Amino acid sequence: MEITEDNGDTVRLNSFISLDKTRPFWQRSAASSSRRRSTPPVSTKSPGRLPVKPSKRKPENPFYEPAYVESCLVQLCRAGKWEDVLQRCQEHPEEASLVPLFRVKEKNAGMHDPVEERFHRHPLQRMSKSSGQSLENTELFRETPLGIVCASEDIGKSYVSRVIKALIEANPRQVGASQLLPGHTALRDACLNDFCPVEILEILLEACSMYSNNDQAFRLRDQGGVSCLEHLIAAVQLGLSSEPLEKVKVYIKMRPIEHWKSADDNSPLIFLLTTGNSFNGGDVSFATQSSLPQLNGRLERVLELTKLLLDDDPGLLSSCSKVSGCSPMHAALRNYGTYEPLIQELINRGTRHQLMDCRNMYGDLPLHVACSVGVPMKVLLLVLGETAKISLHMRYAGMPPTVNPLIWSTNNSGYTPIDLEWVRVIESGSDFLSARTFYPLEATGVRRHCFKQDDYYKDLLRKAVNQVMQNSAHRIGSEAREEDARSIFGSSIDRISLLIKAASYFGDSGAYPDTSVPVSLADVCKLCRVYTPSLPLPLLDLFLWLRSEDILETDSSGNIPLHHVFSGNNVPRGCSIARNSNLLMDWQAFVVRLIDKYPSQAKIRSGSERLPLHLILDRSVDFSGELAVGRHKIVERLVEIFPDSVELLDPVTGLYPFMMAANDPNLSLDTVFLLLRHAPSQCLPNKT
């Protein structure tokens, strides 16, 4: 094209208006847009006007979107004209190509050289960098025709399957390409589409398996950190889609094995047992007769999916959460603790050490979680039985603790299962559905160790125990007193009694004792410890009041409850040593109350023929100097009740009481002087 100016010159404009047909249309639009921005504006400043100082305003955003025109294939997919889509795929398959999503950023204000900037800023992409994955797997693209079809409600219609096959044949990379956001692939859209039939999902999965560029679609996660399999699992829990279990079966069958058991992936079993349980932690009023069928249906679906996942990979039982360290048993007890068949299924599938001897990042065993949420008694018996059987192997391994080392263990905050049980009762009652919210994938709702809060709870516990004792002061007999205590504490008194009996019992069978036999005072006294986890003083007083008839009763080893209080304070595995002055004062106060109930206990010998005075002076129990004052008061009380005990030899050490006291560096000279003052003849030299 030529233009003739007034001066007669001829200007040729072919190079300015010719189209560059060698590049795609979206690149031509971007180039033309950048040229428009790089053209300097025409100056309209009048030379006669004074210069005006420019006003201050925020600088313009250097990022801008280049011009983009959707292809005819994308527009036809949006309109739902599937017959035209089939024809367009055959005539123009190049329109199914992936269009990268990019911005143009100017280097600085003085230079107008445009530079493409790719989107590689998402946290999931940074995580993929650290794990060594290629950045090409998280490259972002515009919406693909296949993604539009997979998100459409027409995906369930019969003729749409031909459209999907045609689009995959035109460009197979559409299946695993991220659209606009990382992990938002066509496969994800199909998994989220409730109208997607199993046949369509099978076609997409087959395309992912056949083409190497699409295999990362099995592992890609969206902005919420959820994979395609986890979206299918959520659909099974909620029962939203048709044939949800069949979709999971197809996914498991067709996924590449190397992407399924990777150490970088989260366990699908943890996701199943952790999420999708919106009914827990809410209002109890929902549990009406109309909602029970839906609830039972959800629990049955979760059980079936658990069996399906474990049949395919039994190693999922040992895979814990990467955030909280919770095992499948932790998550199942917290979110589905009312459903006994699910807990029984996990127990049947795994080993005891694999399930019950696993601690999360908060130091909780599954037993801690069961007590924290208040599972039903049947489930609690299951967990207690499996936990107690592990202790049998620990005993044979050379650990001779006097209490069960797992049942009587603390978490990182210093709480035993019994502590979590009575704290839960004070916090929210004894009902499972009103337990506080706890999400194992997060660090929220976990019981923290707060000393001010602990004192508040113990004060409430003390008031409740005092109320029971005052209201039942005239009642005679343990059964009548238990009835009054149950009216205040409810069924929690039975649960606490069961935990006490299981923690104090460490027999050769390795199982918890007969639950039909009520807890004895000797069992309670075994858990009255120093420098190790101990029952709170209000509970000790409560059971001393309930079982006052058992004070002089001997157990199978020939010991009365007072002998157990003075027994060795070995620290079980997993227990943190609690050097707390309040604990020492509680121990001393309970011992004095126990002795004052029946002072004749000071004259009763243990199964090893030792008097209580010998037991309290025995250095092998590892008492520390902080107990010197407390032990002195107890020794003074025992000598006052039974003065002749100071002249009796200890059958184990062969020493007199004053010799045992002098041999203990943690006892003061006042204690030695006290014993010698009551037996001055022992200071005289031996005449023989």
XYZ file of C-alpha atoms in Angstrom:
688
model
C 0.000 0.000 0.000
C 1.391 3.438 -0.949
C 0.401 6.979 0.128
C 1.460 10.136 -1.796
C 2.102 13.189 0.358
C 1.799 16.901 -0.639
C 5.483 17.187 -1.421
C 5.248 14.326 -3.867
C 7.041 11.744 -1.732
C 5.694 8.223 -1.719
C 5.598 6.237 1.554
C 5.259 2.451 1.565
C 3.292 1.064 4.566
C 3.410 -2.677 3.869
C 5.823 -3.385 6.735
C 3.582 -1.558 9.231
C 0.283 -3.297 8.566
C 1.377 -6.804 7.533
C 0.364 -9.547 10.014
C 2.863 -11.966 11.439
C 1.095 -15.263 10.709
C 3.979 -17.406 11.949
C 3.058 -16.956 15.656
C -0.097 -18.016 17.546
C -2.847 -15.511 17.933
C -2.329 -15.005 21.659
C 1.370 -14.110 21.137
C 0.458 -11.671 18.387
C -1.989 -9.961 20.726
C 0.618 -9.701 23.444
C 3.204 -8.247 21.069
C 0.791 -5.670 19.713
C -0.206 -4.716 23.246
C 3.418 -4.230 24.261
C 4.042 -2.095 21.194
C 1.134 0.087 22.101
C 2.508 0.630 25.591
C 6.054 1.283 24.358
C 4.932 4.079 21.988
C 5.733 7.438 23.621
C 2.696 9.718 23.964
C 2.419 12.871 21.877
C 3.498 15.954 23.807
C 0.749 18.584 24.150
C 2.710 20.939 26.346
C 2.558 24.600 25.254
C 6.001 26.258 25.120
C 4.506 29.473 26.450
C 3.118 27.989 29.650
C 5.075 27.868 32.865
C 6.253 24.462 34.041
C 3.840 22.899 36.520
C 5.078 20.665 39.297
C 3.616 17.196 38.827
C 1.153 16.062 41.506
C 2.087 13.180 43.801
C 0.188 9.988 43.117
C 0.776 6.308 43.605
C 2.829 4.674 40.877
C 0.913 2.511 38.481
C 1.100 -1.231 38.842
C 3.924 -2.427 36.544
C 2.020 -5.675 35.968
C -0.662 -5.845 33.317
C -2.425 -8.601 31.513
C -1.761 -8.936 27.804
C -4.694 -9.208 25.460
C -6.134 -12.693 25.247
C -8.861 -13.963 22.926
C -10.422 -17.339 23.634
C -10.398 -19.774 20.787
C -13.587 -20.936 19.128
C -13.185 -24.367 20.749
C -13.190 -22.851 24.255
C -16.208 -20.687 23.437
C -18.136 -23.654 22.095
C -17.363 -25.628 25.258
C -18.631 -22.775 27.410
C -21.835 -22.655 25.389
C -22.345 -26.397 25.722
C -22.559 -27.017 21.960
C -21.059 -30.487 22.073
C -21.739 -31.459 18.452
C -19.931 -28.360 17.263
C -17.090 -29.155 19.684
C -16.642 -32.577 18.090
C -16.503 -31.051 14.638
C -14.122 -28.307 15.739
C -11.736 -30.847 17.297
C -11.521 -32.655 13.975
C -11.049 -29.544 11.859
C -8.894 -27.423 14.186
C -7.179 -29.626 16.788
C -4.560 -26.894 17.348
C -7.157 -24.887 19.288
C -6.884 -27.484 22.060
C -3.289 -26.451 22.697
C -2.361 -25.132 26.140
C -2.153 -21.351 26.499
C 0.388 -20.369 29.178
C -0.724 -17.866 31.755
C 1.823 -15.059 32.031
C 2.162 -11.376 32.750
C 4.401 -8.731 31.242
C 6.526 -6.705 33.654
C 8.530 -3.641 32.709
C 12.098 -3.764 33.961
C 12.046 -0.168 35.234
C 10.452 3.181 34.495
C 13.128 4.250 32.039
C 13.200 1.106 29.926
C 10.236 -0.326 28.053
C 11.626 -3.757 27.302
C 8.845 -6.168 28.327
C 9.791 -9.296 30.227
C 7.575 -12.347 30.789
C 7.125 -13.371 34.404
C 5.801 -16.886 35.088
C 3.617 -17.715 38.080
C 5.870 -19.769 40.412
C 5.026 -18.238 43.774
C 2.491 -20.627 45.336
C 3.547 -22.468 48.549
C 2.783 -25.815 46.951
C 5.178 -24.960 44.150
C 7.878 -24.047 46.638
C 7.258 -27.382 48.297
C 7.619 -29.114 44.952
C 10.940 -27.328 44.435
C 12.273 -28.611 47.740
C 11.228 -32.165 46.896
C 13.069 -32.075 43.598
C 10.040 -31.994 41.288
C 10.236 -30.158 37.993
C 8.645 -26.718 37.775
C 7.021 -27.712 34.494
C 4.560 -29.806 36.463
C 3.174 -26.682 38.159
C 3.178 -24.345 35.157
C -0.110 -22.464 34.868
C -2.293 -22.263 31.799
C -5.540 -20.700 30.711
C -8.735 -22.692 31.054
C -8.654 -25.689 28.772
C -11.614 -27.023 26.777
C -11.320 -30.336 28.617
C -11.425 -28.593 32.005
C -14.613 -26.759 31.023
C -16.266 -30.021 29.978
C -15.185 -31.833 33.181
C -16.720 -29.069 35.314
C -19.987 -29.053 33.334
C -23.236 -30.595 34.555
C -23.580 -32.312 31.168
C -20.627 -34.590 31.912
C -22.990 -37.351 32.943
C -24.729 -37.452 29.546
C -23.819 -40.264 27.182
C -22.642 -38.205 24.178
C -20.238 -36.109 26.290
C -17.884 -39.076 26.619
C -17.200 -38.785 22.867
C -16.364 -35.098 23.348
C -13.901 -35.910 26.135
C -12.200 -38.588 24.063
C -11.910 -36.176 21.124
C -10.403 -33.439 23.311
C -7.886 -35.859 24.833
C -6.937 -37.084 21.377
C -6.442 -33.489 20.238
C -4.162 -32.654 23.193
C -3.609 -35.217 25.985
C -1.781 -32.651 28.164
C -5.104 -31.034 29.061
C -5.764 -33.751 31.650
C -2.905 -32.821 33.976
C -2.438 -29.114 33.151
C -3.052 -26.627 35.985
C -5.662 -24.066 34.990
C -5.266 -20.554 36.446
C -4.290 -21.991 39.870
C -1.803 -24.702 40.877
C -3.341 -28.165 41.004
C -6.642 -27.140 39.403
C -6.531 -29.745 36.655
C -9.239 -31.257 34.506
C -8.901 -34.453 36.532
C -9.603 -32.491 39.723
C -12.674 -30.897 38.128
C -14.003 -34.338 37.263
C -13.373 -35.618 40.823
C -15.257 -32.641 42.257
C -18.140 -32.941 39.791
C -20.981 -34.849 41.432
C -22.428 -35.659 37.986
C -19.245 -37.321 36.721
C -19.832 -41.049 36.085
C -17.238 -43.727 36.738
C -16.685 -44.256 33.003
C -15.558 -40.658 32.437
C -13.196 -40.809 35.398
C -11.737 -44.023 34.034
C -11.086 -42.337 30.658
C -9.238 -39.461 32.322
C -7.199 -41.763 34.546
C -6.234 -43.864 31.554
C -4.986 -40.742 29.786
C -2.941 -39.826 32.873
C -1.347 -43.254 32.899
C -0.608 -43.387 29.165
C 1.120 -40.027 28.760
C 4.183 -39.252 30.861
C 3.388 -35.531 31.071
C 0.132 -36.252 32.883
C 1.323 -38.641 35.597
C 1.911 -35.759 38.006
C -1.841 -35.128 38.079
C -2.088 -37.958 40.619
C 0.127 -36.047 43.045
C -0.711 -32.401 42.366
C -2.598 -30.612 45.137
C -4.832 -27.600 44.799
C -4.636 -24.377 46.800
C -6.278 -26.104 49.746
C -3.585 -28.793 49.750
C -6.071 -31.498 48.704
C -5.280 -34.092 46.045
C -7.705 -35.709 43.611
C -7.915 -38.888 45.678
C -8.713 -36.895 48.803
C -11.529 -35.120 46.951
C -12.978 -38.528 46.119
C -12.590 -39.594 49.757
C -14.484 -36.495 50.899
C -17.268 -37.346 48.441
C -17.521 -40.813 50.008
C -17.775 -39.331 53.500
C -20.459 -36.846 52.556
C -22.268 -39.129 50.100
C -22.578 -36.340 47.521
C -21.699 -38.084 44.258
C -23.084 -41.177 42.619
C -21.106 -44.394 43.089
C -18.429 -42.729 45.286
C -16.806 -45.992 46.383
C -16.575 -47.202 42.789
C -14.700 -44.044 41.836
C -12.146 -44.610 44.587
C -11.730 -48.230 43.481
C -11.065 -47.110 39.897
C -8.618 -44.441 41.059
C -6.682 -46.906 43.222
C -6.619 -49.469 40.445
C -5.282 -47.124 37.752
C -2.886 -44.879 39.667
C 0.863 -45.353 39.093
C 2.361 -47.323 41.964
C 5.402 -45.043 42.249
C 3.204 -42.023 42.994
C 1.032 -43.873 45.498
C 3.598 -44.935 48.071
C 5.887 -41.923 47.885
C 7.283 -40.638 51.169
C 6.346 -37.085 50.135
C 2.607 -37.845 50.028
C 0.226 -37.643 52.954
C -1.629 -40.782 53.919
C -5.130 -41.022 52.414
C -6.187 -43.032 55.481
C -5.238 -40.115 57.748
C -7.276 -37.785 55.537
C -10.262 -40.144 55.667
C -10.239 -40.507 59.454
C -9.481 -36.843 60.134
C -11.821 -34.832 57.919
C -15.455 -34.999 56.915
C -16.728 -35.447 60.484
C -18.686 -32.248 60.887
C -21.170 -33.822 63.290
C -18.554 -34.127 66.052
C -17.964 -31.248 68.439
C -21.285 -29.582 67.606
C -24.602 -29.286 69.314
C -25.903 -32.497 70.816
C -29.438 -31.630 69.719
C -28.657 -32.796 66.186
C -28.686 -36.440 67.265
C -32.372 -36.935 66.647
C -34.100 -39.946 65.211
C -34.295 -38.281 61.781
C -30.530 -37.734 61.562
C -29.461 -41.152 62.845
C -29.903 -42.941 59.472
C -27.657 -40.370 57.776
C -25.110 -40.691 60.551
C -25.082 -44.485 60.357
C -24.782 -44.350 56.582
C -21.738 -42.106 56.825
C -20.071 -44.360 59.389
C -20.663 -47.421 57.233
C -19.162 -45.677 54.197
C -16.088 -44.681 56.208
C -15.657 -48.286 57.384
C -15.920 -49.662 53.853
C -13.436 -47.126 52.511
C -11.031 -47.917 55.367
C -11.132 -51.592 54.423
C -10.569 -50.682 50.761
C -7.499 -48.549 51.502
C -5.969 -51.115 53.880
C -6.566 -53.977 51.451
C -4.572 -52.100 48.844
C -1.793 -50.887 51.175
C -1.567 -52.341 54.743
C 1.355 -50.019 55.421
C -1.042 -47.091 55.791
C -1.596 -48.156 59.410
C 1.930 -47.020 60.252
C 1.728 -43.757 58.263
C 1.215 -40.779 60.556
C 0.197 -37.207 59.900
C 3.106 -35.044 58.759
C 1.722 -32.083 60.707
C 0.681 -33.508 64.089
C 2.210 -37.007 64.042
C -1.204 -38.572 64.728
C -1.577 -42.209 63.693
C -4.775 -43.614 62.150
C -5.803 -44.838 65.608
C -5.429 -41.316 67.048
C -7.615 -39.868 64.297
C -10.203 -42.658 64.441
C -10.655 -42.341 68.203
C -11.022 -38.576 68.025
C -13.413 -38.344 65.077
C -15.153 -41.729 65.006
C -14.721 -42.919 68.586
C -18.415 -43.763 68.941
C -18.238 -46.282 66.083
C -16.876 -49.466 67.635
C -16.664 -51.529 64.354
C -14.151 -49.050 62.901
C -11.910 -49.182 65.983
C -12.145 -52.974 66.015
C -11.213 -53.122 62.325
C -8.038 -51.110 62.909
C -7.133 -53.325 65.874
C -7.617 -56.478 63.808
C -5.484 -55.117 60.974
C -2.425 -53.930 62.883
C -0.109 -54.976 65.670
C -0.399 -53.676 69.213
C 2.923 -51.808 69.106
C 1.974 -50.312 65.754
C -1.315 -48.946 67.048
C -1.177 -48.388 70.805
C 2.493 -47.561 71.453
C 2.588 -44.635 69.014
C 2.766 -41.046 70.251
C 1.929 -37.932 68.292
C 3.873 -34.690 68.476
C 2.040 -33.796 71.689
C 3.106 -37.030 73.386
C -0.392 -38.512 73.355
C -0.949 -42.236 73.129
C -4.253 -43.387 71.612
C -5.392 -43.965 75.210
C -4.876 -40.259 75.968
C -7.072 -39.324 73.004
C -9.749 -41.836 74.023
C -9.939 -40.337 77.518
C -9.773 -36.766 76.253
C -12.853 -37.143 74.030
C -14.737 -39.603 76.232
C -15.276 -42.586 73.941
C -17.945 -45.104 74.990
C -17.066 -47.680 77.626
C -16.866 -50.534 75.104
C -14.323 -48.658 73.002
C -12.371 -47.660 76.105
C -12.172 -51.319 77.136
C -10.805 -52.212 73.690
C -8.091 -49.565 73.859
C -7.218 -50.426 77.462
C -6.948 -54.128 76.688
C -4.608 -53.652 73.730
C -2.480 -51.121 75.623
C -2.153 -53.385 78.649
C -1.007 -56.333 76.546
C 1.963 -54.333 75.254
C 3.222 -53.923 78.821
C 3.732 -57.679 79.130
C 6.598 -57.514 76.615
C 8.019 -54.473 78.378
C 8.134 -56.422 81.639
C 10.000 -59.302 80.044
C 12.386 -56.808 78.460
C 13.795 -56.013 81.917
C 11.430 -53.309 83.142
C 9.922 -54.148 86.540
C 7.715 -51.098 87.241
C 5.107 -51.305 89.973
C 2.461 -49.717 87.718
C 1.591 -50.139 84.057
C 4.182 -48.080 82.151
C 1.849 -47.123 79.282
C -1.517 -46.688 80.957
C 0.115 -44.628 83.702
C 2.153 -42.393 81.405
C 1.994 -38.686 80.662
C 1.955 -36.679 77.472
C 4.209 -33.705 76.814
C 1.983 -31.494 78.968
C 2.245 -33.820 81.960
C -1.267 -35.295 81.820
C -2.099 -38.942 82.426
C -5.208 -40.537 80.864
C -6.960 -40.198 84.238
C -6.145 -36.482 84.326
C -7.658 -36.008 80.882
C -10.715 -37.962 81.962
C -11.622 -35.863 84.997
C -10.616 -32.612 83.287
C -12.978 -33.449 80.415
C -15.797 -34.005 82.879
C -15.244 -30.581 84.420
C -14.838 -28.861 81.053
C -17.766 -30.186 79.071
C -19.552 -33.015 80.848
C -19.299 -36.737 80.255
C -21.037 -36.796 76.858
C -18.914 -37.703 73.849
C -20.646 -35.338 71.448
C -19.971 -32.290 73.617
C -16.205 -32.869 73.826
C -13.972 -30.001 72.808
C -12.957 -29.742 69.174
C -9.657 -31.283 68.194
C -8.412 -31.414 64.578
C -5.388 -33.740 64.386
C -4.008 -32.108 61.233
C -3.695 -28.805 63.029
C -2.287 -27.646 66.358
C -5.641 -26.346 67.588
C -7.714 -27.714 70.438
C -4.842 -29.636 72.020
C -4.744 -29.762 75.809
C -1.965 -27.445 76.952
C -0.265 -27.469 80.334
C -1.380 -24.308 82.110
C -0.671 -24.221 85.845
C -3.257 -21.537 86.572
C -5.883 -23.525 84.704
C -4.855 -26.723 86.492
C -5.307 -25.062 89.880
C -8.741 -23.872 88.817
C -9.780 -27.370 87.737
C -8.443 -28.943 90.920
C -10.352 -26.407 92.970
C -13.563 -27.367 91.170
C -12.750 -31.046 91.688
C -12.145 -30.408 95.394
C -15.519 -28.671 95.712
C -17.300 -31.546 93.984
C -15.644 -34.123 96.258
C -16.480 -32.089 99.372
C -20.077 -31.845 98.222
C -20.320 -35.627 97.889
C -18.827 -36.195 101.338
C -21.056 -33.624 103.040
C -24.246 -34.848 101.424
C -23.498 -38.472 102.328
C -22.006 -38.063 105.777
C -24.784 -40.157 107.293
C -24.601 -42.966 104.713
C -23.047 -46.262 105.769
C -21.542 -48.808 103.398
C -19.468 -48.510 100.261
C -22.407 -49.193 97.924
C -24.434 -46.329 99.361
C -21.501 -43.958 99.134
C -20.819 -45.004 95.521
C -24.422 -44.269 94.642
C -24.096 -40.765 96.047
C -20.793 -40.214 94.227
C -22.356 -41.365 90.961
C -25.121 -38.814 91.391
C -22.485 -36.057 91.253
C -19.873 -37.466 88.848
C -22.135 -39.629 86.696
C -20.613 -42.507 84.740
C -17.195 -40.856 84.895
C -16.620 -42.393 88.326
C -16.783 -45.847 86.718
C -14.415 -44.806 83.933
C -11.905 -43.354 86.383
C -12.135 -46.504 88.531
C -11.462 -48.648 85.463
C -8.399 -46.586 84.537
C -7.059 -46.770 88.107
C -7.489 -50.536 88.227
C -5.832 -50.993 84.809
C -2.928 -48.665 85.645
C -2.190 -50.287 89.004
C -2.548 -53.843 87.721
C 0.569 -55.351 86.188
C 0.035 -59.091 86.266
C 1.631 -61.873 84.286
C -1.251 -62.059 81.834
C -0.514 -58.562 80.561
C -4.232 -57.760 80.319
C -6.433 -55.463 82.332
C -8.164 -57.094 85.314
C -11.746 -58.156 85.693
C -13.881 -55.040 85.379
C -16.683 -56.564 87.426
C -14.479 -56.337 90.529
C -14.581 -52.798 91.979
C -11.381 -50.839 92.382
C -9.709 -51.322 95.762
C -7.959 -48.815 97.985
C -4.675 -50.653 97.367
C -5.031 -49.901 93.624
C -5.537 -46.241 94.425
C -2.550 -46.109 96.786
C -0.285 -47.555 94.101
C -0.916 -44.368 92.125
C -0.129 -42.064 95.029
C 3.393 -41.309 93.903
C 6.224 -38.883 94.479
C 8.277 -37.443 91.571
C 6.108 -39.413 89.161
C 2.547 -38.873 87.939
C 0.145 -39.102 90.846
C -3.573 -38.999 91.348
C -4.774 -35.550 92.440
C -5.403 -35.208 96.162
C -9.205 -34.732 95.785
C -9.509 -38.092 93.996
C -7.312 -39.756 96.616
C -9.568 -38.406 99.342
C -12.673 -39.483 97.430
C -11.573 -43.099 97.106
C -10.299 -43.128 100.686
C -13.809 -42.123 101.698
C -15.430 -44.660 99.346
C -13.139 -47.566 100.296
C -12.434 -46.867 103.948
C -13.205 -50.541 104.753
C -10.178 -51.624 102.684
C -7.561 -49.844 104.812
C -6.547 -52.978 106.737
C -7.197 -55.425 103.896
C -4.147 -57.199 102.454
C -3.743 -58.004 98.799
C -2.288 -61.126 97.176
C 1.267 -60.005 98.038
C 0.433 -59.498 101.720
C 0.562 -55.693 101.639
C -1.954 -53.182 102.937
C -2.595 -49.845 101.139
C -0.104 -48.004 103.407
C 2.700 -50.307 102.238
C 1.985 -49.384 98.621
C 2.191 -45.670 99.405
C 5.733 -46.191 100.737
C 6.823 -48.467 97.894
C 9.499 -47.523 95.378
C 8.906 -44.540 93.115
C 10.351 -45.878 89.890
C 9.786 -43.607 86.919
C 7.922 -45.495 84.159
C 8.883 -45.033 80.535
C 7.418 -41.902 79.031
C 6.776 -40.264 82.426
C 8.155 -36.833 83.124
C 9.572 -36.314 86.629
C 7.326 -33.796 88.347
C 9.364 -31.899 90.935
C 6.419 -29.935 92.196
C 6.127 -28.746 95.783
C 2.340 -29.100 95.626
C 2.729 -32.768 94.697
C 4.955 -33.389 97.721
C 2.502 -31.637 100.018
C -0.395 -33.652 98.589
C 1.519 -36.896 99.118
C 2.322 -36.015 102.718
C -1.244 -34.895 103.453
C -2.739 -38.111 102.073
C -0.298 -40.332 104.003
C -1.146 -38.574 107.269
C -4.878 -38.930 106.610
C -4.475 -42.592 105.750
C -2.525 -43.296 108.951
C -4.972 -41.354 111.100
C -7.894 -43.430 109.794
C -6.511 -46.565 111.499
C -3.341 -45.909 113.544
C -2.863 -49.655 114.021
C -1.478 -49.810 110.471
C 1.921 -48.836 111.899
C 2.192 -52.317 113.455
C 1.307 -54.366 110.332
C 4.196 -55.961 108.460
C 4.314 -56.169 104.683
C 4.688 -59.280 102.579
C 8.449 -58.987 103.000
C 8.077 -58.721 106.832
C 8.917 -55.002 106.864
C 7.166 -52.429 109.025
C 5.910 -49.123 107.570
C 8.762 -47.414 109.462
C 11.301 -49.543 107.584
C 9.660 -48.748 104.263
C 9.644 -44.981 104.796
C 13.343 -45.048 105.813
C 14.456 -47.251 102.919
C 16.929 -45.260 100.843
C 16.440 -47.493 97.803
C 13.137 -45.782 97.044
C 15.167 -42.778 95.840
C 13.571 -40.054 97.933
C 15.158 -36.672 97.395
C 16.120 -33.942 99.831
C 12.867 -32.078 99.177
C 11.059 -34.843 101.021
C 13.245 -34.700 104.134
C 10.820 -32.520 106.072
C 7.771 -34.519 105.006
C 9.394 -37.852 105.816
C 10.417 -36.578 109.224
C 6.792 -35.790 110.105
C 5.632 -39.219 108.918
C 8.423 -40.978 110.868
C 7.492 -38.999 113.943
C 3.862 -40.081 113.569
C 4.726 -43.778 113.079
C 7.052 -43.801 116.104
C 4.380 -42.116 118.200
C 1.882 -44.846 117.305
C 4.291 -47.794 117.634
C 7.337 -46.838 119.803
C 8.727 -50.372 119.868
C 9.352 -50.260 116.105
C 12.586 -48.293 116.630
C 14.183 -51.356 118.237
C 13.204 -53.820 115.491
C 15.696 -54.729 112.765
C 14.770 -54.329 109.134
C 14.694 -57.896 107.682
C 15.912 -56.671 104.286
C 18.855 -54.407 105.195
C 19.591 -55.875 108.659
C 19.804 -52.371 110.142
C 18.033 -50.634 112.968
C 15.817 -47.665 112.017
C 18.325 -45.077 113.316
C 21.056 -46.748 111.193
C 18.858 -46.541 108.095
C 18.206 -42.845 108.791
C 21.907 -42.139 109.389
C 22.784 -43.908 106.147
C 20.452 -41.672 104.121
C 22.077 -38.319 103.250
C 18.682 -36.877 102.353
C 17.380 -37.166 105.921
C 18.206 -34.534 108.502
C 19.921 -35.155 111.822
C 16.638 -34.371 113.552
C 15.243 -37.662 112.258
C 18.280 -39.615 113.493
C 18.078 -37.888 116.888
C 14.355 -38.649 117.096
C 14.956 -42.383 116.571
C 17.840 -42.510 119.051
C 15.873 -40.606 121.665
C 13.202 -43.330 121.571
C 15.839 -46.110 121.751
C 18.695 -44.825 123.919
C 19.883 -48.364 124.670
C 21.069 -48.710 121.120
C 23.707 -46.047 121.774
C 25.413 -48.173 124.439
C 28.396 -50.303 123.394
C 27.848 -53.996 123.006
C 28.884 -55.694 126.250
C 29.569 -58.980 124.535
